[in-house]
């Protein structure tokens, strides 16, 4: 943590995989601090919870869950408008600044590592991609795009799965449009707030067995509590299937059930598996990517006073 900054510049961060209890702990921290006279606001850092269309499937906090603590950037984007990491970081930066000016402690809570990294470290200043280059690259079969990337940016190709359509296309269009590989731009990140705030982070990493059991139980509750109706409403909008909201966990699985492609039991099984797969990727990211001096809670419950004593 950086030292010597004004306390008003403090930002708390509680992050970890889906179903790890981030929101509950963030509210618990806010309530504990408010008992000591320090007002707080919880700011969403989850890429699914930004969409108002996904109240159930993103497990967005209810009014009861919020327990009187102000929450921001939850359900702020319409599903027809994709929210990129840069979009979210720009909004989150403004919310943090507004909170600090009002004397509030911002508490970031979420599990989207790319969002958090973009906010803290900034974004790569990649020039605008030539539309004709983008169109040509996106028209390529993934096998051809990967072969081209191996020839034009071998370092990036080696870091990607050969079937990762989105990342392969992005890397190939960048090198073809700008003449520089993606890593060239990533090393020149700008706009991050990491050096301007006193960051108090906590990474939640409960046991995988506990995490997966929570994922299974949570998706079943979603089906019981309105997820099917939520997807019906979303499908009725006839949105582009490539939009993030249409690819969110649970949407394709429930959509298949609604189309009659598989029974409800299979939708449940597919949704559970998709949730576990996502949690596994998040778990790996949060174990390896954040700085090693960031505290990590690997138990089933966390004593917030032990991790945030400097805030108390």
Tab-separated table of C-alpha atoms in Angstrom:
chain	number	residue	atom	x	y	z
A	1	UNK	CA	0.000	0.000	0.000
A	2	UNK	CA	1.147	3.490	-0.702
A	3	UNK	CA	1.905	5.706	2.319
A	4	UNK	CA	1.565	9.353	3.144
A	5	UNK	CA	-1.616	10.122	1.199
A	6	UNK	CA	-4.639	11.873	2.626
A	7	UNK	CA	-7.185	9.374	4.082
A	8	UNK	CA	-9.872	10.785	1.771
A	9	UNK	CA	-7.934	9.201	-1.116
A	10	UNK	CA	-8.365	5.723	0.357
A	11	UNK	CA	-10.115	3.059	-1.724
A	12	UNK	CA	-11.025	-0.384	-0.390
A	13	UNK	CA	-11.182	-3.335	-2.785
A	14	UNK	CA	-12.809	-6.696	-2.079
A	15	UNK	CA	-12.430	-9.019	-5.054
A	16	UNK	CA	-12.594	-12.702	-5.869
A	17	UNK	CA	-14.425	-15.366	-7.865
A	18	UNK	CA	-18.167	-15.508	-8.293
A	19	UNK	CA	-20.026	-16.835	-5.223
A	20	UNK	CA	-17.129	-15.960	-2.906
A	21	UNK	CA	-19.187	-13.499	-0.849
A	22	UNK	CA	-17.655	-10.213	-2.055
A	23	UNK	CA	-20.830	-8.140	-1.830
A	24	UNK	CA	-21.748	-9.369	1.640
A	25	UNK	CA	-18.266	-8.629	2.948
A	26	UNK	CA	-18.241	-5.188	1.303
A	27	UNK	CA	-21.517	-4.310	3.020
A	28	UNK	CA	-20.187	-5.710	6.290
A	29	UNK	CA	-17.107	-3.504	5.996
A	30	UNK	CA	-19.237	-0.450	5.187
A	31	UNK	CA	-21.514	-1.047	8.178
A	32	UNK	CA	-18.564	-1.553	10.525
A	33	UNK	CA	-16.944	1.663	9.339
A	34	UNK	CA	-20.182	3.629	9.525
A	35	UNK	CA	-20.517	2.596	13.170
A	36	UNK	CA	-17.223	4.431	13.639
A	37	UNK	CA	-18.489	7.522	11.846
A	38	UNK	CA	-17.016	6.847	8.399
A	39	UNK	CA	-19.590	6.765	5.595
A	40	UNK	CA	-19.037	4.423	2.671
A	41	UNK	CA	-20.339	3.594	-0.787
A	42	UNK	CA	-20.063	0.227	-2.552
A	43	UNK	CA	-19.079	0.422	-6.242
A	44	UNK	CA	-19.688	-2.534	-8.521
A	45	UNK	CA	-16.720	-4.170	-10.273
A	46	UNK	CA	-18.572	-7.112	-11.826
A	47	UNK	CA	-19.064	-7.194	-15.597
A	48	UNK	CA	-22.460	-8.937	-15.414
A	49	UNK	CA	-23.926	-6.852	-12.596
A	50	UNK	CA	-23.548	-3.679	-14.672
A	51	UNK	CA	-26.474	-4.800	-16.879
A	52	UNK	CA	-29.969	-3.984	-15.680
A	53	UNK	CA	-31.293	-6.939	-17.732
A	54	UNK	CA	-29.441	-9.450	-15.528
A	55	UNK	CA	-30.766	-8.796	-12.041
A	56	UNK	CA	-31.244	-12.491	-11.224
A	57	UNK	CA	-28.544	-14.111	-13.346
A	58	UNK	CA	-25.839	-11.745	-12.120
A	59	UNK	CA	-26.944	-12.122	-8.471
A	60	UNK	CA	-27.185	-8.348	-8.251
A	61	UNK	CA	-27.670	-7.212	-4.636
A	62	UNK	CA	-31.248	-6.547	-3.602
A	63	UNK	CA	-32.309	-3.638	-1.394
A	64	UNK	CA	-32.298	-6.068	1.522
A	65	UNK	CA	-28.751	-7.168	0.655
A	66	UNK	CA	-27.572	-3.544	0.565
A	67	UNK	CA	-28.715	-3.020	4.188
A	68	UNK	CA	-28.974	0.718	3.752
A	69	UNK	CA	-25.510	1.158	2.194
A	70	UNK	CA	-25.446	3.138	-1.056
A	71	UNK	CA	-24.484	1.048	-4.104
A	72	UNK	CA	-23.352	2.454	-7.448
A	73	UNK	CA	-22.830	1.084	-10.990
A	74	UNK	CA	-25.196	-1.844	-10.405
A	75	UNK	CA	-27.658	-2.245	-13.306
A	76	UNK	CA	-26.445	0.966	-14.955
A	77	UNK	CA	-26.086	-0.332	-18.538
A	78	UNK	CA	-28.843	-1.417	-20.881
A	79	UNK	CA	-28.075	-4.802	-22.424
A	80	UNK	CA	-28.084	-3.293	-25.918
A	81	UNK	CA	-25.047	-1.206	-24.966
A	82	UNK	CA	-21.893	-3.280	-24.351
A	83	UNK	CA	-19.866	-2.161	-21.352
A	84	UNK	CA	-16.143	-2.543	-22.006
A	85	UNK	CA	-13.465	-2.495	-19.330
A	86	UNK	CA	-12.552	1.021	-20.462
A	87	UNK	CA	-16.209	2.134	-20.239
A	88	UNK	CA	-16.550	0.779	-16.739
A	89	UNK	CA	-13.192	2.164	-15.577
A	90	UNK	CA	-14.117	5.660	-16.760
A	91	UNK	CA	-17.402	5.547	-14.837
A	92	UNK	CA	-15.809	3.963	-11.771
A	93	UNK	CA	-13.116	6.623	-11.719
A	94	UNK	CA	-15.776	9.348	-11.670
A	95	UNK	CA	-17.758	7.575	-8.942
A	96	UNK	CA	-14.625	7.215	-6.816
A	97	UNK	CA	-13.758	10.882	-7.268
A	98	UNK	CA	-17.328	11.960	-6.435
A	99	UNK	CA	-17.365	9.750	-3.341
A	100	UNK	CA	-14.045	11.099	-2.121
A	101	UNK	CA	-15.137	14.704	-2.642
A	102	UNK	CA	-18.207	13.919	-0.524
A	103	UNK	CA	-16.027	12.401	2.189
A	104	UNK	CA	-17.189	8.839	1.481
A	105	UNK	CA	-14.949	5.769	1.407
A	106	UNK	CA	-15.375	3.929	-1.928
A	107	UNK	CA	-15.454	0.133	-1.571
A	108	UNK	CA	-14.990	-1.668	-4.881
A	109	UNK	CA	-16.596	-5.114	-4.923
A	110	UNK	CA	-16.499	-7.561	-7.808
A	111	UNK	CA	-14.793	-10.343	-9.617
A	112	UNK	CA	-13.899	-8.980	-13.049
A	113	UNK	CA	-10.126	-8.830	-12.998
A	114	UNK	CA	-9.872	-6.960	-16.282
A	115	UNK	CA	-12.116	-4.193	-14.931
A	116	UNK	CA	-10.016	-3.825	-11.795
A	117	UNK	CA	-6.706	-3.917	-13.648
A	118	UNK	CA	-7.914	-1.338	-16.169
A	119	UNK	CA	-9.023	1.021	-13.407
A	120	UNK	CA	-5.782	0.734	-11.448
A	121	UNK	CA	-3.208	0.357	-14.242
A	122	UNK	CA	-4.914	2.231	-17.082
A	123	UNK	CA	-5.663	1.197	-20.641
A	124	UNK	CA	-3.459	0.518	-23.610
A	125	UNK	CA	-3.645	3.535	-25.982
A	126	UNK	CA	-4.360	1.435	-29.076
A	127	UNK	CA	-5.163	3.684	-32.044
A	128	UNK	CA	-8.518	3.288	-33.757
A	129	UNK	CA	-8.630	0.091	-35.770
A	130	UNK	CA	-9.118	0.503	-39.513
A	131	UNK	CA	-12.691	-0.734	-40.181
A	132	UNK	CA	-11.618	-2.599	-43.315
A	133	UNK	CA	-8.921	-4.435	-41.340
A	134	UNK	CA	-11.397	-5.342	-38.615
A	135	UNK	CA	-13.935	-6.606	-41.131
A	136	UNK	CA	-11.335	-8.753	-42.902
A	137	UNK	CA	-9.967	-10.205	-39.672
A	138	UNK	CA	-13.389	-10.964	-38.196
A	139	UNK	CA	-14.337	-12.802	-41.396
A	140	UNK	CA	-11.483	-15.289	-41.001
A	141	UNK	CA	-12.104	-18.762	-39.559
A	142	UNK	CA	-10.405	-18.990	-36.179
A	143	UNK	CA	-7.864	-21.513	-37.505
A	144	UNK	CA	-6.755	-19.128	-40.254
A	145	UNK	CA	-6.702	-16.151	-37.907
A	146	UNK	CA	-4.527	-18.039	-35.437
A	147	UNK	CA	-2.111	-19.121	-38.166
A	148	UNK	CA	-1.850	-15.500	-39.330
A	149	UNK	CA	-1.251	-14.331	-35.769
A	150	UNK	CA	1.532	-16.889	-35.343
A	151	UNK	CA	3.232	-15.348	-38.367
A	152	UNK	CA	2.605	-11.685	-37.482
A	153	UNK	CA	2.718	-11.667	-33.654
A	154	UNK	CA	4.146	-14.975	-32.498
A	155	UNK	CA	4.525	-13.827	-28.875
A	156	UNK	CA	0.836	-13.060	-28.526
A	157	UNK	CA	-0.175	-16.213	-30.403
A	158	UNK	CA	1.849	-18.342	-27.994
A	159	UNK	CA	-0.021	-16.813	-25.058
A	160	UNK	CA	-3.478	-17.608	-26.463
A	161	UNK	CA	-5.585	-20.701	-26.821
A	162	UNK	CA	-5.854	-21.546	-30.526
A	163	UNK	CA	-9.661	-21.538	-30.269
A	164	UNK	CA	-10.001	-18.170	-28.485
A	165	UNK	CA	-11.795	-16.386	-31.313
A	166	UNK	CA	-12.201	-12.997	-29.625
A	167	UNK	CA	-8.642	-12.528	-28.348
A	168	UNK	CA	-7.043	-13.877	-31.527
A	169	UNK	CA	-9.056	-11.489	-33.677
A	170	UNK	CA	-8.234	-8.559	-31.398
A	171	UNK	CA	-4.496	-9.243	-31.478
A	172	UNK	CA	-4.464	-9.745	-35.245
A	173	UNK	CA	-6.451	-6.608	-36.042
A	174	UNK	CA	-4.190	-4.528	-33.779
A	175	UNK	CA	-0.950	-5.667	-35.381
A	176	UNK	CA	-2.358	-5.299	-38.897
A	177	UNK	CA	-3.949	-1.899	-38.310
A	178	UNK	CA	-1.202	-0.266	-36.224
A	179	UNK	CA	1.908	-2.083	-37.362
A	180	UNK	CA	2.728	-2.834	-33.717
A	181	UNK	CA	1.854	-5.910	-31.626
A	182	UNK	CA	-0.681	-5.647	-28.835
A	183	UNK	CA	2.034	-5.930	-26.158
A	184	UNK	CA	3.648	-2.755	-27.522
A	185	UNK	CA	0.503	-0.815	-26.612
A	186	UNK	CA	-0.146	-2.667	-23.354
A	187	UNK	CA	3.244	-1.566	-22.043
A	188	UNK	CA	2.147	2.049	-22.490
A	189	UNK	CA	-0.954	2.002	-20.299
A	190	UNK	CA	-2.416	5.383	-19.400
A	191	UNK	CA	-5.153	6.715	-17.127
A	192	UNK	CA	-4.876	4.320	-14.185
A	193	UNK	CA	-5.564	5.555	-10.655
A	194	UNK	CA	-3.355	3.036	-8.843
A	195	UNK	CA	-0.657	5.587	-8.026
A	196	UNK	CA	-3.136	8.272	-6.960
A	197	UNK	CA	-5.002	6.374	-4.235
A	198	UNK	CA	-4.240	4.566	-1.017
A	199	UNK	CA	-5.484	1.104	-1.923
A	200	UNK	CA	-6.661	-1.343	0.749
A	201	UNK	CA	-7.220	-4.636	-1.132
A	202	UNK	CA	-8.473	-8.047	-0.083
A	203	UNK	CA	-8.691	-11.081	-2.374
A	204	UNK	CA	-11.194	-13.798	-1.423
A	205	UNK	CA	-10.090	-17.340	-2.247
A	206	UNK	CA	-12.220	-19.886	-0.357
A	207	UNK	CA	-11.534	-23.573	-0.982
A	208	UNK	CA	-12.471	-24.720	-4.463
A	209	UNK	CA	-14.833	-27.348	-3.052
A	210	UNK	CA	-16.750	-24.716	-1.101
A	211	UNK	CA	-16.725	-22.324	-4.043
A	212	UNK	CA	-18.090	-24.886	-6.510
A	213	UNK	CA	-20.796	-25.990	-4.068
A	214	UNK	CA	-21.876	-22.351	-3.730
A	215	UNK	CA	-21.901	-21.982	-7.529
A	216	UNK	CA	-24.156	-25.029	-7.920
A	217	UNK	CA	-26.570	-23.899	-5.229
A	218	UNK	CA	-26.660	-20.336	-6.523
A	219	UNK	CA	-27.576	-21.285	-10.097
A	220	UNK	CA	-30.383	-23.536	-8.853
A	221	UNK	CA	-31.743	-20.645	-6.772
A	222	UNK	CA	-31.601	-18.432	-9.852
A	223	UNK	CA	-33.821	-20.851	-11.791
A	224	UNK	CA	-36.265	-20.921	-8.900
A	225	UNK	CA	-36.292	-17.149	-8.457
A	226	UNK	CA	-37.007	-15.733	-11.886
A	227	UNK	CA	-34.015	-16.443	-14.135
A	228	UNK	CA	-36.153	-18.153	-16.773
A	229	UNK	CA	-38.524	-15.186	-17.013
A	230	UNK	CA	-35.520	-12.878	-17.112
A	231	UNK	CA	-34.082	-14.702	-20.134
A	232	UNK	CA	-37.510	-14.797	-21.829
A	233	UNK	CA	-37.690	-11.017	-21.507
A	234	UNK	CA	-34.153	-10.645	-22.813
A	235	UNK	CA	-34.779	-12.889	-25.827
A	236	UNK	CA	-37.906	-10.914	-26.687
A	237	UNK	CA	-35.705	-7.875	-27.300
A	238	UNK	CA	-34.042	-9.631	-30.290
A	239	UNK	CA	-30.620	-8.278	-29.378
A	240	UNK	CA	-27.441	-9.162	-31.248
A	241	UNK	CA	-26.360	-12.624	-29.961
A	242	UNK	CA	-22.759	-11.372	-29.854
A	243	UNK	CA	-23.526	-8.775	-27.171
A	244	UNK	CA	-22.020	-9.521	-23.737
A	245	UNK	CA	-25.440	-9.593	-22.102
A	246	UNK	CA	-26.507	-12.395	-24.450
A	247	UNK	CA	-23.408	-14.442	-23.648
A	248	UNK	CA	-23.629	-14.000	-19.875
A	249	UNK	CA	-23.578	-17.187	-17.848
A	250	UNK	CA	-27.039	-18.675	-17.725
A	251	UNK	CA	-28.453	-16.898	-20.759
A	252	UNK	CA	-27.392	-19.454	-23.434
A	253	UNK	CA	-28.197	-22.359	-21.114
A	254	UNK	CA	-31.713	-21.134	-20.301
A	255	UNK	CA	-32.293	-19.967	-23.882
A	256	UNK	CA	-31.655	-23.531	-25.048
A	257	UNK	CA	-34.290	-24.769	-22.628
A	258	UNK	CA	-36.772	-22.154	-23.819
A	259	UNK	CA	-36.167	-23.172	-27.446
A	260	UNK	CA	-36.754	-26.813	-26.548
A	261	UNK	CA	-33.160	-27.852	-27.273
A	262	UNK	CA	-32.840	-29.558	-23.884
A	263	UNK	CA	-34.946	-30.084	-20.727
A	264	UNK	CA	-34.852	-27.907	-17.613
A	265	UNK	CA	-32.623	-30.422	-15.825
A	266	UNK	CA	-29.984	-30.103	-18.544
A	267	UNK	CA	-30.221	-26.313	-18.462
A	268	UNK	CA	-29.545	-26.534	-14.736
A	269	UNK	CA	-26.570	-28.854	-15.279
A	270	UNK	CA	-25.157	-26.668	-18.060
A	271	UNK	CA	-25.607	-23.519	-16.003
A	272	UNK	CA	-23.906	-25.046	-13.006
A	273	UNK	CA	-20.977	-26.207	-15.120
A	274	UNK	CA	-20.616	-22.849	-16.856
A	275	UNK	CA	-20.622	-21.104	-13.471
A	276	UNK	CA	-17.982	-23.464	-12.077
A	277	UNK	CA	-15.815	-23.031	-15.169
A	278	UNK	CA	-16.005	-19.255	-14.831
A	279	UNK	CA	-15.261	-19.381	-11.099
A	280	UNK	CA	-12.246	-21.594	-11.806
A	281	UNK	CA	-10.838	-19.074	-14.307
A	282	UNK	CA	-11.442	-16.230	-11.859
A	283	UNK	CA	-9.836	-18.205	-9.031
A	284	UNK	CA	-6.703	-18.773	-11.094
A	285	UNK	CA	-6.558	-15.112	-12.133
A	286	UNK	CA	-6.918	-13.773	-8.599
A	287	UNK	CA	-4.355	-16.220	-7.260
A	288	UNK	CA	-1.722	-15.291	-9.854
A	289	UNK	CA	-2.329	-11.810	-11.250
A	290	UNK	CA	-2.703	-9.338	-8.356
A	291	UNK	CA	0.493	-8.279	-6.548
A	292	UNK	CA	1.648	-10.921	-4.105
A	293	UNK	CA	1.593	-8.464	-1.213
A	294	UNK	CA	-2.172	-8.034	-1.557
A	295	UNK	CA	-3.817	-9.882	1.363
A	296	UNK	CA	-5.651	-13.070	0.465
A	297	UNK	CA	-8.350	-14.681	2.594
A	298	UNK	CA	-8.399	-18.425	1.947
A	299	UNK	CA	-10.780	-19.424	4.751
A	300	UNK	CA	-14.539	-19.801	4.508
A	301	UNK	CA	-15.071	-16.592	6.462
A	302	UNK	CA	-13.033	-13.424	6.885
A	303	UNK	CA	-12.571	-11.159	9.881
A	304	UNK	CA	-12.680	-7.788	8.137
A	305	UNK	CA	-11.059	-6.023	11.071
A	306	UNK	CA	-7.944	-8.159	10.581
A	307	UNK	CA	-7.629	-7.161	6.926
A	308	UNK	CA	-8.757	-3.546	7.107
A	309	UNK	CA	-7.401	-2.450	10.488
A	310	UNK	CA	-5.772	0.632	8.959
A	311	UNK	CA	-9.234	1.796	7.877
A	312	UNK	CA	-10.647	1.222	11.352
